[in-house]
PDB file of C-alpha atoms and ligand atoms in Angstrom:
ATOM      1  CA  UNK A   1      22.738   1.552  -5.111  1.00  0.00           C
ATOM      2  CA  UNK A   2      20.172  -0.706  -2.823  1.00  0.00           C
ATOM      3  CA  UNK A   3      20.700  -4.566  -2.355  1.00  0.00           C
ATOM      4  CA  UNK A   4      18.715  -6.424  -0.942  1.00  0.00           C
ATOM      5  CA  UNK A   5      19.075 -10.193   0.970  1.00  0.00           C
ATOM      6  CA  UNK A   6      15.854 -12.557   0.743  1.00  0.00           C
ATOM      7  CA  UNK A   7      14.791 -15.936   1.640  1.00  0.00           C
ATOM      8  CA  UNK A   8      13.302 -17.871   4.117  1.00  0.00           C
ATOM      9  CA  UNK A   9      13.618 -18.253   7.825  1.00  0.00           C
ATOM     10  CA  UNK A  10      16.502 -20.831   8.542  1.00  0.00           C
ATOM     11  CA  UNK A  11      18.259 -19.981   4.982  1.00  0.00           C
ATOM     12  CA  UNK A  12      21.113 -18.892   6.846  1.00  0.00           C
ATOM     13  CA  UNK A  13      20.587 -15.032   4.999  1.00  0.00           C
ATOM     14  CA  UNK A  14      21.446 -13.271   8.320  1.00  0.00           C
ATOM     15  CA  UNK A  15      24.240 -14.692   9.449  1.00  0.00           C
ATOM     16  CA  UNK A  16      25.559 -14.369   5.917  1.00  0.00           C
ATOM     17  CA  UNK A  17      24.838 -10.933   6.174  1.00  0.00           C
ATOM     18  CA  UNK A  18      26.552 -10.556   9.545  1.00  0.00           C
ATOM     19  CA  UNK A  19      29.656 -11.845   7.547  1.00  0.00           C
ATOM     20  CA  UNK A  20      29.757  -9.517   4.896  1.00  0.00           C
ATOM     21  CA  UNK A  21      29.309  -6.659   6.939  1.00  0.00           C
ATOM     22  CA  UNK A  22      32.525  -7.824   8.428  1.00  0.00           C
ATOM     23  CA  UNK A  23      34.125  -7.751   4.811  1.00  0.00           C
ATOM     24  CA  UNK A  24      33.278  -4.477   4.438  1.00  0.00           C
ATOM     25  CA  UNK A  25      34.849  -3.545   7.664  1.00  0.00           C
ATOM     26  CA  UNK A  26      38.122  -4.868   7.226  1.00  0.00           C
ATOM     27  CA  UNK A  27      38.155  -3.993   3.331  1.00  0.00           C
ATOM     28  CA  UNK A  28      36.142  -1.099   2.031  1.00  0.00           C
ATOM     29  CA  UNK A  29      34.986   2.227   2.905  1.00  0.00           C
ATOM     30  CA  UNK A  30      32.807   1.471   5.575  1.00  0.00           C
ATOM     31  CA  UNK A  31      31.470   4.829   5.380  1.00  0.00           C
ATOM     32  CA  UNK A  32      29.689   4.258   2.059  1.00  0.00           C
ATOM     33  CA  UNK A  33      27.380   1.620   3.267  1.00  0.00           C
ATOM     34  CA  UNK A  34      24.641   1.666   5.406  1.00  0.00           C
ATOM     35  CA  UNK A  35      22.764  -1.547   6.790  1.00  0.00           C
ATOM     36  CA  UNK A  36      19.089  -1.597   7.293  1.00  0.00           C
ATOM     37  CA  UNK A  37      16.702  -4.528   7.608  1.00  0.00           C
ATOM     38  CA  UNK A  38      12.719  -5.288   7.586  1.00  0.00           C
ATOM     39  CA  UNK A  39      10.355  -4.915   8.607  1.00  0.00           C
ATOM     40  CA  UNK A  40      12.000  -2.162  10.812  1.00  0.00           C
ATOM     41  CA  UNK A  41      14.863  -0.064   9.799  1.00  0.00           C
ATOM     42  CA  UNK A  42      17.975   1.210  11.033  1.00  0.00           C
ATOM     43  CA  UNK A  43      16.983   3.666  13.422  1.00  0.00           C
ATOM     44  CA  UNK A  44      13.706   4.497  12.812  1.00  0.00           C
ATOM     45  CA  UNK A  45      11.903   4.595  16.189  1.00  0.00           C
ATOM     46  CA  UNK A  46       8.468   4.407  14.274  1.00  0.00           C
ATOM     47  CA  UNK A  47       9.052   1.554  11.946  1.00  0.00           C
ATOM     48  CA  UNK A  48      10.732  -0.742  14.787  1.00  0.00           C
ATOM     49  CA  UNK A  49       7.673  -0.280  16.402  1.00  0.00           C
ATOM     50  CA  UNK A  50       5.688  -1.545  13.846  1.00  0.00           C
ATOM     51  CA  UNK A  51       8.106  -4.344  13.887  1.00  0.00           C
ATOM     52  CA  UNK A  52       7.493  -4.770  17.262  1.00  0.00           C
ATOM     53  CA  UNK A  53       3.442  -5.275  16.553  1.00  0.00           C
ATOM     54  CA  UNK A  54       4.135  -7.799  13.805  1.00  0.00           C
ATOM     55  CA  UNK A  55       6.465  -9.780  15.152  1.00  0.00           C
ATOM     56  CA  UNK A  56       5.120 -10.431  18.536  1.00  0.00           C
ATOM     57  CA  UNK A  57       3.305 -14.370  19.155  1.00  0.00           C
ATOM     58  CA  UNK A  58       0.628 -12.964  21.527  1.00  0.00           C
ATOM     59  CA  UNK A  59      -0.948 -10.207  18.665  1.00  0.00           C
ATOM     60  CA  UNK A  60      -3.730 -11.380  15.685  1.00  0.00           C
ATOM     61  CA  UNK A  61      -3.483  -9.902  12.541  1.00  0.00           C
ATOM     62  CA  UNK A  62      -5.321 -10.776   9.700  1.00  0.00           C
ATOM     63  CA  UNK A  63      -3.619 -11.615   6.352  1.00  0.00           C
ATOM     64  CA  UNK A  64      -4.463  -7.931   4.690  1.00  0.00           C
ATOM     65  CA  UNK A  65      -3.587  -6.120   7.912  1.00  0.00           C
ATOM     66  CA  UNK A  66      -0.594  -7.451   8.142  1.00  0.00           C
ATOM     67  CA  UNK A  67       0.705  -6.824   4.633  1.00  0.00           C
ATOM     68  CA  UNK A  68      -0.889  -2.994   5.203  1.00  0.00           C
ATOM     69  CA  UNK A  69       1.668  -3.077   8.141  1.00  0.00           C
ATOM     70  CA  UNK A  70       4.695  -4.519   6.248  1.00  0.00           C
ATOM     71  CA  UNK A  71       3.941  -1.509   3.928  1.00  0.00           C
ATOM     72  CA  UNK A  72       3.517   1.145   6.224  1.00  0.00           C
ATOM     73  CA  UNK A  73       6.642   0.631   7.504  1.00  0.00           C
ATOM     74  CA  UNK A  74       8.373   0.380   4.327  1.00  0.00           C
ATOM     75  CA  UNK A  75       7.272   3.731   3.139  1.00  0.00           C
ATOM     76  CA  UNK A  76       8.757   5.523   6.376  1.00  0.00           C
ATOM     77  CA  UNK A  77      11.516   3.142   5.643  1.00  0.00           C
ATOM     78  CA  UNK A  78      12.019   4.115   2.185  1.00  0.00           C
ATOM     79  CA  UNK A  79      11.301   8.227   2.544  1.00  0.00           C
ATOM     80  CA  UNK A  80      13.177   8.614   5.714  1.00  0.00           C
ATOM     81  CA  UNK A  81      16.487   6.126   5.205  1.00  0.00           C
ATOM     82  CA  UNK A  82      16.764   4.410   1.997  1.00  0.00           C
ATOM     83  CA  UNK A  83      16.303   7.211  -0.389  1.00  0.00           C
ATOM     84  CA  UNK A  84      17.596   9.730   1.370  1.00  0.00           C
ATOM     85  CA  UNK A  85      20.974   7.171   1.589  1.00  0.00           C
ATOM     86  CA  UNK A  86      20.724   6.505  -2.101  1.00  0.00           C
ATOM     87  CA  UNK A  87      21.055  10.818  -2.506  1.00  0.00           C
ATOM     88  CA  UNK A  88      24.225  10.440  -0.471  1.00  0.00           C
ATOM     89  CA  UNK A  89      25.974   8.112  -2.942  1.00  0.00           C
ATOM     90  CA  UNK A  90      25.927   5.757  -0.191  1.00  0.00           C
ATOM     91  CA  UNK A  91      25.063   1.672  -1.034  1.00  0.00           C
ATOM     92  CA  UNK A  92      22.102   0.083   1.050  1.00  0.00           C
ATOM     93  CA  UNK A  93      22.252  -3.082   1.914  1.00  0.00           C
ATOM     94  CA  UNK A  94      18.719  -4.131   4.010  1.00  0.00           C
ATOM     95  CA  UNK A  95      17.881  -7.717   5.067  1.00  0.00           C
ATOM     96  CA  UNK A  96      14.492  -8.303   3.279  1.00  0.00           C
ATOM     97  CA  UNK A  97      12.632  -5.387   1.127  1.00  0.00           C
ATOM     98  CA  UNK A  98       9.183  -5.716  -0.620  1.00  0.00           C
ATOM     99  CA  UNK A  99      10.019  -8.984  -2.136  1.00  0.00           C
ATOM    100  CA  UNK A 100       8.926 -10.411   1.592  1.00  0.00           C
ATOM    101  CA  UNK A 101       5.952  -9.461   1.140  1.00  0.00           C
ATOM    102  CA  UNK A 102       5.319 -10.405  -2.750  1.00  0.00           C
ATOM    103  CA  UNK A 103       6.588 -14.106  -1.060  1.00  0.00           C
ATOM    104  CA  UNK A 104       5.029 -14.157   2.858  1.00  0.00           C
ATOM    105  CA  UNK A 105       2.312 -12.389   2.239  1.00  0.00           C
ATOM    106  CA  UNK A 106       1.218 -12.502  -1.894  1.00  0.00           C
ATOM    107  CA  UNK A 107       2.679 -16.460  -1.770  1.00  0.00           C
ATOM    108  CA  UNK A 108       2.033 -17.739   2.116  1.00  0.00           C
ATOM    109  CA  UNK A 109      -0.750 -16.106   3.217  1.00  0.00           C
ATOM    110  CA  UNK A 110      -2.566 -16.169  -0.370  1.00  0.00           C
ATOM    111  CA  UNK A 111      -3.208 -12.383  -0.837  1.00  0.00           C
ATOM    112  CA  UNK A 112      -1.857 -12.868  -4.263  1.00  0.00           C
ATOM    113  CA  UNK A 113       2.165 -11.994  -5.933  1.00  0.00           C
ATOM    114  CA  UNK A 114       1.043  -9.803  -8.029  1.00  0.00           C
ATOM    115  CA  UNK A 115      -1.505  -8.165  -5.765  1.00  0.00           C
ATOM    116  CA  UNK A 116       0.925  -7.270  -3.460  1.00  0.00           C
ATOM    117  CA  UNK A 117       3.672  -5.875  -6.375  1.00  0.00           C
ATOM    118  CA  UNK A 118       1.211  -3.737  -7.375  1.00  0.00           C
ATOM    119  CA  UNK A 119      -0.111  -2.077  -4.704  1.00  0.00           C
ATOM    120  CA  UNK A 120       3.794  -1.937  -2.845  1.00  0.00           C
ATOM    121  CA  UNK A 121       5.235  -0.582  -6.394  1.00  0.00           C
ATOM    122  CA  UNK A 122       2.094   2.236  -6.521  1.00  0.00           C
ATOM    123  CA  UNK A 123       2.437   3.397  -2.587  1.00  0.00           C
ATOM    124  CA  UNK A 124       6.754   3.478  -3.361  1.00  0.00           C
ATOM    125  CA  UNK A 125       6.651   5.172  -6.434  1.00  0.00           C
ATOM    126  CA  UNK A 126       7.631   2.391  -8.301  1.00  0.00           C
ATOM    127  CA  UNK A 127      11.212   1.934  -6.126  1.00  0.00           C
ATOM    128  CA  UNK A 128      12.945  -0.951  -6.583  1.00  0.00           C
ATOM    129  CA  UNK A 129      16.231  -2.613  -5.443  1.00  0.00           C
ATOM    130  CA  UNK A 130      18.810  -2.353  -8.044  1.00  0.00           C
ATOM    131  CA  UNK A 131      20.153  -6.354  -6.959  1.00  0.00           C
ATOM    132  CA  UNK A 132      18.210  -8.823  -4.571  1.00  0.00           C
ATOM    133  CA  UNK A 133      20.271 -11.695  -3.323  1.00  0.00           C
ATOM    134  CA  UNK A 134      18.071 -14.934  -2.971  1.00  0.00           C
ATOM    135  CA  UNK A 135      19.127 -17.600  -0.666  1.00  0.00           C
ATOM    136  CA  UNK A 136      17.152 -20.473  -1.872  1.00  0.00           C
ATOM    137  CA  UNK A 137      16.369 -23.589   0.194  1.00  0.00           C
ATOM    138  CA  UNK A 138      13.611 -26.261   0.944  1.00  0.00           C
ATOM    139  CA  UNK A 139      11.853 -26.219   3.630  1.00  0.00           C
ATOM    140  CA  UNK A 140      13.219 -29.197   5.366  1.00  0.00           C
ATOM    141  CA  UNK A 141      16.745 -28.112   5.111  1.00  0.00           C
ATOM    142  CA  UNK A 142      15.632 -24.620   6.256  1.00  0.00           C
ATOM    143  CA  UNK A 143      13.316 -26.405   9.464  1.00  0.00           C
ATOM    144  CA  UNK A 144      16.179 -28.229  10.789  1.00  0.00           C
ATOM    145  CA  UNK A 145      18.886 -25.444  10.606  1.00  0.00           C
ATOM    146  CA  UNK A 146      16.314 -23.510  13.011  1.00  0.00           C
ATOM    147  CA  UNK A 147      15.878 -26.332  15.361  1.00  0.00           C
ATOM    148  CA  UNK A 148      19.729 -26.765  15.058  1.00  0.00           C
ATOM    149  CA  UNK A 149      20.037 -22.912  15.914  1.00  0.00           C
ATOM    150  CA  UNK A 150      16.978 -23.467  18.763  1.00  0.00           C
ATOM    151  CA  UNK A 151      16.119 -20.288  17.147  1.00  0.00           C
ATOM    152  CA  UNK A 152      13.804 -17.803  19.292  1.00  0.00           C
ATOM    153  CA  UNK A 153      10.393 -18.656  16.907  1.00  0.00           C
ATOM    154  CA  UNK A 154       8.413 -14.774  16.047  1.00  0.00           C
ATOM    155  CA  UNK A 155       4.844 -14.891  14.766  1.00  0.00           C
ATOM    156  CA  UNK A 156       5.837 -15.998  11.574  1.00  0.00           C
ATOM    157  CA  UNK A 157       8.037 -18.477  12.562  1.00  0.00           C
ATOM    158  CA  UNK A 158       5.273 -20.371  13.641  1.00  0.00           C
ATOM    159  CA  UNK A 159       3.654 -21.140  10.727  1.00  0.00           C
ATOM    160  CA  UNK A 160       2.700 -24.074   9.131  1.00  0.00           C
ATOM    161  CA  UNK A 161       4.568 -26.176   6.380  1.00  0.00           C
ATOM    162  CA  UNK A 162       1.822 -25.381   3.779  1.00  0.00           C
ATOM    163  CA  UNK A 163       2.564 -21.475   4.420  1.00  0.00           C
ATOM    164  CA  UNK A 164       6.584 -21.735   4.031  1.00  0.00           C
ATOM    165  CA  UNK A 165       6.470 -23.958   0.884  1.00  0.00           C
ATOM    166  CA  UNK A 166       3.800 -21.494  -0.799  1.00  0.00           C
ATOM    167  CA  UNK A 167       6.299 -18.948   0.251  1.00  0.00           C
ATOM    168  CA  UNK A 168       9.052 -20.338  -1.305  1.00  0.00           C
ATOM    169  CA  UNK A 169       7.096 -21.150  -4.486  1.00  0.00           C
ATOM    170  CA  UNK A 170       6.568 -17.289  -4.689  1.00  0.00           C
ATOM    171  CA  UNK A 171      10.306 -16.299  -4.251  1.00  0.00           C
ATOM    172  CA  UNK A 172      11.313 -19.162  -7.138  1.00  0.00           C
ATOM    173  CA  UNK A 173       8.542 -17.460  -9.064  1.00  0.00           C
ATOM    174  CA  UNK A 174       9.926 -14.194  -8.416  1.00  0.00           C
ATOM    175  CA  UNK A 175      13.455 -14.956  -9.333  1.00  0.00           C
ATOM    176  CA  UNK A 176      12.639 -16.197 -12.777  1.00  0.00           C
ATOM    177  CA  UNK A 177      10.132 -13.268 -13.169  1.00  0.00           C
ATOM    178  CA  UNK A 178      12.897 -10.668 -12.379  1.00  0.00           C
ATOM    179  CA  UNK A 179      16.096 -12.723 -13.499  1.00  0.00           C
ATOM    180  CA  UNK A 180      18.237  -9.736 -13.637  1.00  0.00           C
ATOM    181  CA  UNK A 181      17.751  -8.134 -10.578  1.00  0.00           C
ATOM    182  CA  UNK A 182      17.669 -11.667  -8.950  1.00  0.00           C
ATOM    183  CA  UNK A 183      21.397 -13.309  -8.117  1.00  0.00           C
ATOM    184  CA  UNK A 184      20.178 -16.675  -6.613  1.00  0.00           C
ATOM    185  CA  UNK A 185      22.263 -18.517  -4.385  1.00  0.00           C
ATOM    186  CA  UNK A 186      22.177 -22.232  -3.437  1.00  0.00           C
ATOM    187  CA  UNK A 187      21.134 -21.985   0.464  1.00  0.00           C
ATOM    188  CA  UNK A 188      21.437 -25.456   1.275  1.00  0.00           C
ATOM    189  CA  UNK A 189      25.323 -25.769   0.685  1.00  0.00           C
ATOM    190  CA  UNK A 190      28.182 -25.237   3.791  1.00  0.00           C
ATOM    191  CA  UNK A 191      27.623 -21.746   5.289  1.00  0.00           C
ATOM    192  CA  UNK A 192      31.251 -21.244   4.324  1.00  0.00           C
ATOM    193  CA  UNK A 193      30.675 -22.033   0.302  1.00  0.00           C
ATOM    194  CA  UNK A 194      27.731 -19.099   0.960  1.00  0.00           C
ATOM    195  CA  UNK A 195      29.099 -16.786   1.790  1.00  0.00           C
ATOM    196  CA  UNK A 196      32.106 -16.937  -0.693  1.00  0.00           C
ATOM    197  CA  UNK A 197      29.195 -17.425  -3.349  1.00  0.00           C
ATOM    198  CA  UNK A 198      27.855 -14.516  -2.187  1.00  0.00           C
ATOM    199  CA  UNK A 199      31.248 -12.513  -1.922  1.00  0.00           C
ATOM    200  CA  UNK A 200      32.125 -13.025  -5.725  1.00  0.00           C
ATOM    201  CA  UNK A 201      29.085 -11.536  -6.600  1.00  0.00           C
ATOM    202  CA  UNK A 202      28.767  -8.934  -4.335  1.00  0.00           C
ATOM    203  CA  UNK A 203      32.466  -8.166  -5.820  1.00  0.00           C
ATOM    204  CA  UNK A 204      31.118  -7.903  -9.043  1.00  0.00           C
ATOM    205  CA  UNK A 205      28.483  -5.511  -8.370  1.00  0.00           C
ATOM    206  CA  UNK A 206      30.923  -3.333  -6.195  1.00  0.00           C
ATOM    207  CA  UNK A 207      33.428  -3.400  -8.891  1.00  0.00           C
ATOM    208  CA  UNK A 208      31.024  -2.087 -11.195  1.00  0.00           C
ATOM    209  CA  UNK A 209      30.660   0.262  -9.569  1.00  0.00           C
ATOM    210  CA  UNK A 210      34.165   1.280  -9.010  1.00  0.00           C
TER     211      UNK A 210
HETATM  212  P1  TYD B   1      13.173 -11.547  11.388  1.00  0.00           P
HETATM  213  O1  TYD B   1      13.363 -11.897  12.823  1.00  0.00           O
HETATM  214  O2  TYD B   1      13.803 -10.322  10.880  1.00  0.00           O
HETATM  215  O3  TYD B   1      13.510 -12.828  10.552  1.00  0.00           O
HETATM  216  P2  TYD B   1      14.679 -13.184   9.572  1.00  0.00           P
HETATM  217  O4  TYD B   1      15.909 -13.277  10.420  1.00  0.00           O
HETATM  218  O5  TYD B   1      14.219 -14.502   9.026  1.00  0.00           O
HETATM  219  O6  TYD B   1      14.748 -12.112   8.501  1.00  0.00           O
HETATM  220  O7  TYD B   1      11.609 -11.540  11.124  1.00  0.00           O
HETATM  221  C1  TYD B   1      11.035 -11.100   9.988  1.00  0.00           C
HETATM  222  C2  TYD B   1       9.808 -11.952   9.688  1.00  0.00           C
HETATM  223  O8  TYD B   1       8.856 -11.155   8.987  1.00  0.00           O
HETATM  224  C3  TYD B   1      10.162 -13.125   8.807  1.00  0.00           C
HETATM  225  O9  TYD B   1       9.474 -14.272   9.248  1.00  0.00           O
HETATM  226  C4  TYD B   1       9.608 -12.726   7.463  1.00  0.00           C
HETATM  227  C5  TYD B   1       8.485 -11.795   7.793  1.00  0.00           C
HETATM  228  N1  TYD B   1       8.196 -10.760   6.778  1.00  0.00           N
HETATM  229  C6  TYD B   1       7.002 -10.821   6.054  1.00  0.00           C
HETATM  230  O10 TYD B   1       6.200 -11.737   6.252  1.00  0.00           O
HETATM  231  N2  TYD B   1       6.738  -9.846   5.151  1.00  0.00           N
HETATM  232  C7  TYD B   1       7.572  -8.800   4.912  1.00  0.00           C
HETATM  233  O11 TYD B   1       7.289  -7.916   4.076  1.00  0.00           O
HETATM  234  C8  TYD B   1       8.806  -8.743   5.664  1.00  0.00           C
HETATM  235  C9  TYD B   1       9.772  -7.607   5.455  1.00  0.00           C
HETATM  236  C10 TYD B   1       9.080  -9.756   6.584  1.00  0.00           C
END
C-alpha cells in the first residue's frame, strides 16, 4: 500500500503528517509503516543529494532540468525504498510523490500536466500511489500561514503568485481527473479539524485493509 500527502507550501500537509505519524506510534504496528518524503527519501544518500541541488536559493535550474531532477530522484526513490517496502507488506506513507511534479512543474512552471504524467508514468513503469491525500487551499490562506510560521523560504518557496495559483489549478485538475485515488481535504479549516479529517479517512483505508 503507498499514500501519498500533496499540496502546497503553507497547506499545513507536514505538520499534519508529523501528527499522524504520532497516531501510528501510540496505536498501530509501527513496524508496518515506513515514512519517506520528496524530493529525497528516507535514507537514500543519493536522492537527498539531489534534494540538496534543488532546493538550494543560490543554484539556477531551468524549468525541464528541474523536473529531469525531481524524476531522477524518484526512480532511485521508487527502485531502492518504495517498492522494495511495498514487497515487504509494509504501507508507505511519503510527503509528496509524482503528483508534485504533474502540479509544480506540468502546472507552475508550464511544462505541461500531462507532459509530465507521461513521461514520470513511462520512466516508473506506470507506478502509482494507491491513495493521495490533497490538502487544498488558496494561496492567500496558504501565504500567510508561512509568514505566520516565518518559515525558512527554499527555491521554490520563492516564487511568484502567478506560479503557486497555476500550481494549485493543476492539483484541483488532478483531483477531479483521478477522483478515486484523490481524498481531498479542506486545508484552510483549524489544523485540529485536519487532521481528524484526515484521521477518519486514513482509518478507512487502514481498516480496509485489516
Ligand atoms: P519541502 O521543504 O519538502 O517543502 P514542503 O514542506 O512544502 O513539502 O520542499 C519541497 C519543494 O519542492 C516544494 O516547494 C515543492 C517542490 N517540489 C516540486 O516542485 N516538484 C516535485 O516533484 C516535488 C516532489 C517537490
Amino acid at each position: 500500500m503507498f499514500i501519498t500527502f500533496e499540496g502546497i507550501d503553507g497547506s499545513g500537509k507536514s505538520t499534519c503528517i508529523e501528527k499522524l505519524k504520532h497516531f501510528i506510534k501510540n496505536n498501530l504496528d509501527w513496524e508496518k509503516f515506513v515514512f519517506t518524503r520528496e524530493p529525497g527519501g528516507y535514507n537514500l544518500k543519493e536522492c537527498e543529494e539531489i534534494r540538496k541541488l534543488l532546493l538550494n536559493k543560490e543554484n539556477h535550474i531551468d524549468s525541464m532540468t528541474e523536473m529531469l531532477l525531481y524524476l531522477a530522484s524518484r526512480k532511485m526513490h521508487v527502485d531502492q525504498l518504495i517498492k522494495p517496502a511495498i514487497k515487504n507488506c509494509k504501507i508507505v506513507l511519503s510527503d509528496r510523490f509524482f503528483d508534485s511534479s504533474f502540479a509544480y512543474q506540468g502546472g507552475g512552471r508550464k511544462l505541461g500536466i500531462d507532459f509530465v504524467e507521461q513521461l514520470n508514468l513511462k520512466i516508473l513503469d506506470n507506478f502509482m500511489p494507491d491513495f493521495t491525500f490533497y490538502f487544498a487551499i488558496d494561496f492567500e490562506t496558504a501565504q500567510k500561514r508561512m509568514k505566520k510560521n516565518n518559515k525558512n523560504l527554499d527555491r521554490l518557496d520563492q516564487e511568484n503568485e502567478i506560479f503557486f495559483k497555476n500550481t494549485i489549478e493543476a492539483y484541483d485538475y488532478l483531483a477531479q481527473k483521478y477522483q478515486k485515488r484523490y481524498i481531498v481535504i479542506d486545508a484552510t479549516k483549524d489544523p485540529d479539524v485536519v487532521f481528524n479529517k484526515v484521521l477518519e479517512e486514513f482509518k478507512k483505508i487502514i481498516n480496509f485493509l485489516c
